[in-house]
Amino acid sequence: MTENQTDEKELTEEPVPEQAEAPAEESELSKARAEAEDMKRRLYSVTAEYENYRKRTALTRSQAYAEGRADVVSKLFPVADNLDRALSSCKDEATRQGIQMVVKSFEKLLEEEKITVINPLGQAFDAEKCEAIMAAEPESGEQSGMVRQVYLKGYEQNGKVLRFAQVIVTK
């Protein structure tokens, strides 16, 4: 071989290894891109899971707090019942006014807590909000299954019954 032929052979042989490296680099590049996409999907998934967890725990915490407040106020219902009884039997006007002030402050507390009184008097008996403690014979013109008298007031908050109204129902 002559020197020119040797140079030509070397020149023609050099591009062949470069061409072989190019597909290998493309293969590594595509692997790296696929791995990057996989990591990106994982990041989005973990981020979404964490956000859902955060919202769920915040909701649970706020519900537990609201239920705790409602439990404390529920313990005051018997006190309100006794105040109503004292008000109805009070003869002294000054004492009556004092009891009325206490009852009004209790009603204001209920309003702030968004607690409403269940007053089913004269309505059809509703087992979802009332507890029948006695059945009475209907008087003339009264229908059966109607609430004749409320023995103890019921209370509800945001559609949830905190205490059922105890009522007397017609037979």
C-alpha positions as a Markdown table, in Angstrom:
| # | Residue | x | y | z |
|---|---|---|---|---|
| 1 | Met | 0.0 | 0.0 | 0.0 |
| 2 | Thr | 1.0 | 3.4 | -0.7 |
| 3 | Glu | 1.0 | 6.2 | 1.7 |
| 4 | Asn | -2.0 | 7.9 | 0.0 |
| 5 | Gln | -4.0 | 4.7 | 0.1 |
| 6 | Thr | -3.2 | 4.3 | 3.8 |
| 7 | Asp | -4.3 | 7.9 | 4.5 |
| 8 | Glu | -7.5 | 7.4 | 2.6 |
| 9 | Lys | -8.2 | 4.2 | 4.5 |
| 10 | Glu | -7.6 | 5.9 | 7.8 |
| 11 | Leu | -9.9 | 8.7 | 6.7 |
| 12 | Thr | -12.7 | 6.4 | 5.7 |
| 13 | Glu | -12.3 | 4.3 | 8.9 |
| 14 | Glu | -12.6 | 7.3 | 11.3 |
| 15 | Pro | -16.2 | 8.3 | 10.5 |
| 16 | Val | -17.4 | 4.7 | 11.0 |
| 17 | Pro | -16.7 | 4.8 | 14.8 |
| 18 | Glu | -18.3 | 8.2 | 15.2 |
| 19 | Gln | -21.5 | 7.0 | 13.5 |
| 20 | Ala | -21.5 | 4.0 | 15.9 |
| 21 | Glu | -21.2 | 6.4 | 18.9 |
| 22 | Ala | -24.1 | 8.6 | 17.7 |
| 23 | Pro | -26.9 | 5.9 | 18.2 |
| 24 | Ala | -25.4 | 5.0 | 21.5 |
| 25 | Glu | -25.5 | 8.7 | 22.6 |
| 26 | Glu | -29.1 | 9.0 | 21.3 |
| 27 | Ser | -30.0 | 5.9 | 23.2 |
| 28 | Glu | -28.6 | 7.3 | 26.5 |
| 29 | Leu | -30.2 | 10.6 | 25.8 |
| 30 | Ser | -33.6 | 9.0 | 25.3 |
| 31 | Lys | -33.2 | 6.9 | 28.4 |
| 32 | Ala | -32.3 | 10.1 | 30.4 |
| 33 | Arg | -35.4 | 11.9 | 28.9 |
| 34 | Ala | -37.6 | 8.9 | 29.8 |
| 35 | Glu | -36.2 | 8.9 | 33.3 |
| 36 | Ala | -36.7 | 12.6 | 33.7 |
| 37 | Glu | -40.3 | 12.3 | 32.6 |
| 38 | Asp | -40.8 | 9.5 | 35.1 |
| 39 | Met | -39.4 | 11.6 | 37.9 |
| 40 | Lys | -41.6 | 14.5 | 36.8 |
| 41 | Arg | -44.7 | 12.3 | 37.0 |
| 42 | Arg | -43.6 | 11.0 | 40.4 |
| 43 | Leu | -43.1 | 14.6 | 41.6 |
| 44 | Tyr | -46.6 | 15.6 | 40.4 |
| 45 | Ser | -48.1 | 12.6 | 42.0 |
| 46 | Val | -46.4 | 13.1 | 45.4 |
| 47 | Thr | -47.3 | 16.8 | 45.3 |
| 48 | Ala | -51.0 | 16.0 | 44.6 |
| 49 | Glu | -51.1 | 13.4 | 47.3 |
| 50 | Tyr | -49.6 | 15.8 | 49.8 |
| 51 | Glu | -52.1 | 18.5 | 48.8 |
| 52 | Asn | -55.0 | 16.1 | 49.3 |
| 53 | Tyr | -53.6 | 15.0 | 52.6 |
| 54 | Arg | -53.2 | 18.6 | 53.8 |
| 55 | Lys | -56.8 | 19.5 | 52.8 |
| 56 | Arg | -58.2 | 16.3 | 54.4 |
| 57 | Thr | -56.4 | 17.0 | 57.7 |
| 58 | Ala | -57.5 | 20.6 | 57.7 |
| 59 | Leu | -61.1 | 19.6 | 57.2 |
| 60 | Thr | -60.9 | 17.0 | 59.9 |
| 61 | Arg | -59.3 | 19.4 | 62.3 |
| 62 | Ser | -62.0 | 22.1 | 61.7 |
| 63 | Gln | -64.8 | 19.5 | 62.1 |
| 64 | Ala | -63.3 | 18.3 | 65.3 |
| 65 | Tyr | -63.1 | 21.8 | 66.6 |
| 66 | Ala | -66.7 | 22.6 | 65.7 |
| 67 | Glu | -67.9 | 19.4 | 67.3 |
| 68 | Gly | -66.0 | 20.2 | 70.5 |
| 69 | Arg | -67.6 | 23.6 | 70.7 |
| 70 | Ala | -71.0 | 22.1 | 70.1 |
| 71 | Asp | -70.4 | 19.6 | 72.9 |
| 72 | Val | -69.6 | 22.3 | 75.4 |
| 73 | Val | -72.7 | 24.3 | 74.5 |
| 74 | Ser | -74.8 | 21.1 | 74.6 |
| 75 | Lys | -73.9 | 20.8 | 78.3 |
| 76 | Leu | -75.5 | 24.2 | 78.9 |
| 77 | Phe | -78.9 | 23.1 | 77.5 |
| 78 | Pro | -80.1 | 21.8 | 81.0 |
| 79 | Val | -79.2 | 25.1 | 82.5 |
| 80 | Ala | -81.3 | 26.9 | 79.9 |
| 81 | Asp | -84.2 | 24.5 | 80.7 |
| 82 | Asn | -84.0 | 25.4 | 84.4 |
| 83 | Leu | -83.9 | 29.1 | 83.6 |
| 84 | Asp | -87.1 | 28.7 | 81.5 |
| 85 | Arg | -88.8 | 26.9 | 84.4 |
| 86 | Ala | -87.6 | 29.6 | 86.8 |
| 87 | Leu | -88.9 | 32.3 | 84.5 |
| 88 | Ser | -92.3 | 30.7 | 84.2 |
| 89 | Ser | -92.7 | 30.3 | 87.9 |
| 90 | Cys | -91.2 | 33.6 | 89.0 |
| 91 | Lys | -93.6 | 36.0 | 90.7 |
| 92 | Asp | -91.2 | 38.9 | 91.5 |
| 93 | Glu | -90.8 | 41.3 | 88.6 |
| 94 | Ala | -87.2 | 42.2 | 89.5 |
| 95 | Thr | -86.2 | 38.6 | 89.6 |
| 96 | Arg | -88.1 | 37.9 | 86.4 |
| 97 | Gln | -86.1 | 40.7 | 84.6 |
| 98 | Gly | -82.8 | 39.2 | 85.9 |
| 99 | Ile | -83.6 | 35.8 | 84.7 |
| 100 | Gln | -84.7 | 37.2 | 81.3 |
| 101 | Met | -81.3 | 38.9 | 80.9 |
| 102 | Val | -79.6 | 35.6 | 81.5 |
| 103 | Val | -81.9 | 33.8 | 79.0 |
| 104 | Lys | -81.2 | 36.5 | 76.4 |
| 105 | Ser | -77.4 | 36.1 | 76.9 |
| 106 | Phe | -77.8 | 32.4 | 76.4 |
| 107 | Glu | -79.9 | 32.9 | 73.3 |
| 108 | Lys | -77.2 | 35.3 | 72.0 |
| 109 | Leu | -74.6 | 32.6 | 72.6 |
| 110 | Leu | -76.7 | 30.1 | 70.6 |
| 111 | Glu | -77.0 | 32.6 | 67.8 |
| 112 | Glu | -73.2 | 33.1 | 67.6 |
| 113 | Glu | -72.7 | 29.4 | 67.5 |
| 114 | Lys | -75.4 | 29.1 | 64.8 |
| 115 | Ile | -77.5 | 26.8 | 67.0 |
| 116 | Thr | -81.2 | 27.0 | 66.4 |
| 117 | Val | -84.1 | 25.9 | 68.6 |
| 118 | Ile | -86.2 | 23.0 | 67.3 |
| 119 | Asn | -89.8 | 24.1 | 67.8 |
| 120 | Pro | -92.2 | 21.5 | 66.5 |
| 121 | Leu | -95.3 | 22.7 | 68.4 |
| 122 | Gly | -98.4 | 22.2 | 66.2 |
| 123 | Gln | -96.5 | 20.3 | 63.5 |
| 124 | Ala | -96.5 | 16.7 | 62.5 |
| 125 | Phe | -94.2 | 14.5 | 64.6 |
| 126 | Asp | -90.8 | 14.2 | 63.0 |
| 127 | Ala | -88.6 | 11.4 | 64.4 |
| 128 | Glu | -85.5 | 13.0 | 62.8 |
| 129 | Lys | -85.8 | 16.0 | 65.2 |
| 130 | Cys | -88.1 | 14.9 | 68.0 |
| 131 | Glu | -88.4 | 12.2 | 70.7 |
| 132 | Ala | -92.0 | 11.3 | 71.8 |
| 133 | Ile | -92.1 | 10.9 | 75.5 |
| 134 | Met | -95.9 | 10.5 | 75.8 |
| 135 | Ala | -98.9 | 10.1 | 73.6 |
| 136 | Ala | -102.2 | 11.9 | 74.3 |
| 137 | Glu | -105.7 | 11.5 | 73.1 |
| 138 | Pro | -106.5 | 14.0 | 70.4 |
| 139 | Glu | -108.9 | 16.8 | 71.3 |
| 140 | Ser | -111.8 | 17.7 | 68.9 |
| 141 | Gly | -110.4 | 19.0 | 65.6 |
| 142 | Glu | -106.8 | 17.7 | 66.3 |
| 143 | Gln | -105.2 | 15.3 | 63.9 |
| 144 | Ser | -103.3 | 12.2 | 65.0 |
| 145 | Gly | -99.5 | 12.3 | 65.1 |
| 146 | Met | -99.3 | 16.1 | 65.8 |
| 147 | Val | -97.0 | 17.6 | 68.4 |
| 148 | Arg | -99.3 | 18.9 | 71.2 |
| 149 | Gln | -96.7 | 20.1 | 73.7 |
| 150 | Val | -92.9 | 20.5 | 73.8 |
| 151 | Tyr | -91.6 | 19.2 | 77.1 |
| 152 | Leu | -87.9 | 20.0 | 76.4 |
| 153 | Lys | -86.6 | 22.2 | 73.6 |
| 154 | Gly | -84.5 | 20.6 | 71.0 |
| 155 | Tyr | -81.4 | 22.2 | 69.4 |
| 156 | Glu | -79.7 | 21.8 | 66.0 |
| 157 | Gln | -76.6 | 23.2 | 64.4 |
| 158 | Asn | -76.1 | 23.2 | 60.6 |
| 159 | Gly | -78.7 | 20.5 | 60.1 |
| 160 | Lys | -77.2 | 18.2 | 62.8 |
| 161 | Val | -79.4 | 17.6 | 65.8 |
| 162 | Leu | -77.6 | 18.4 | 69.1 |
| 163 | Arg | -80.5 | 17.5 | 71.3 |
| 164 | Phe | -83.8 | 16.0 | 70.2 |
| 165 | Ala | -86.9 | 17.9 | 71.3 |
| 166 | Gln | -88.9 | 15.9 | 73.8 |
| 167 | Val | -92.6 | 16.2 | 72.9 |
| 168 | Ile | -96.1 | 15.0 | 73.7 |
| 169 | Val | -97.8 | 13.7 | 70.5 |
| 170 | Thr | -101.5 | 13.0 | 69.8 |
| 171 | Lys | -102.4 | 9.3 | 69.2 |
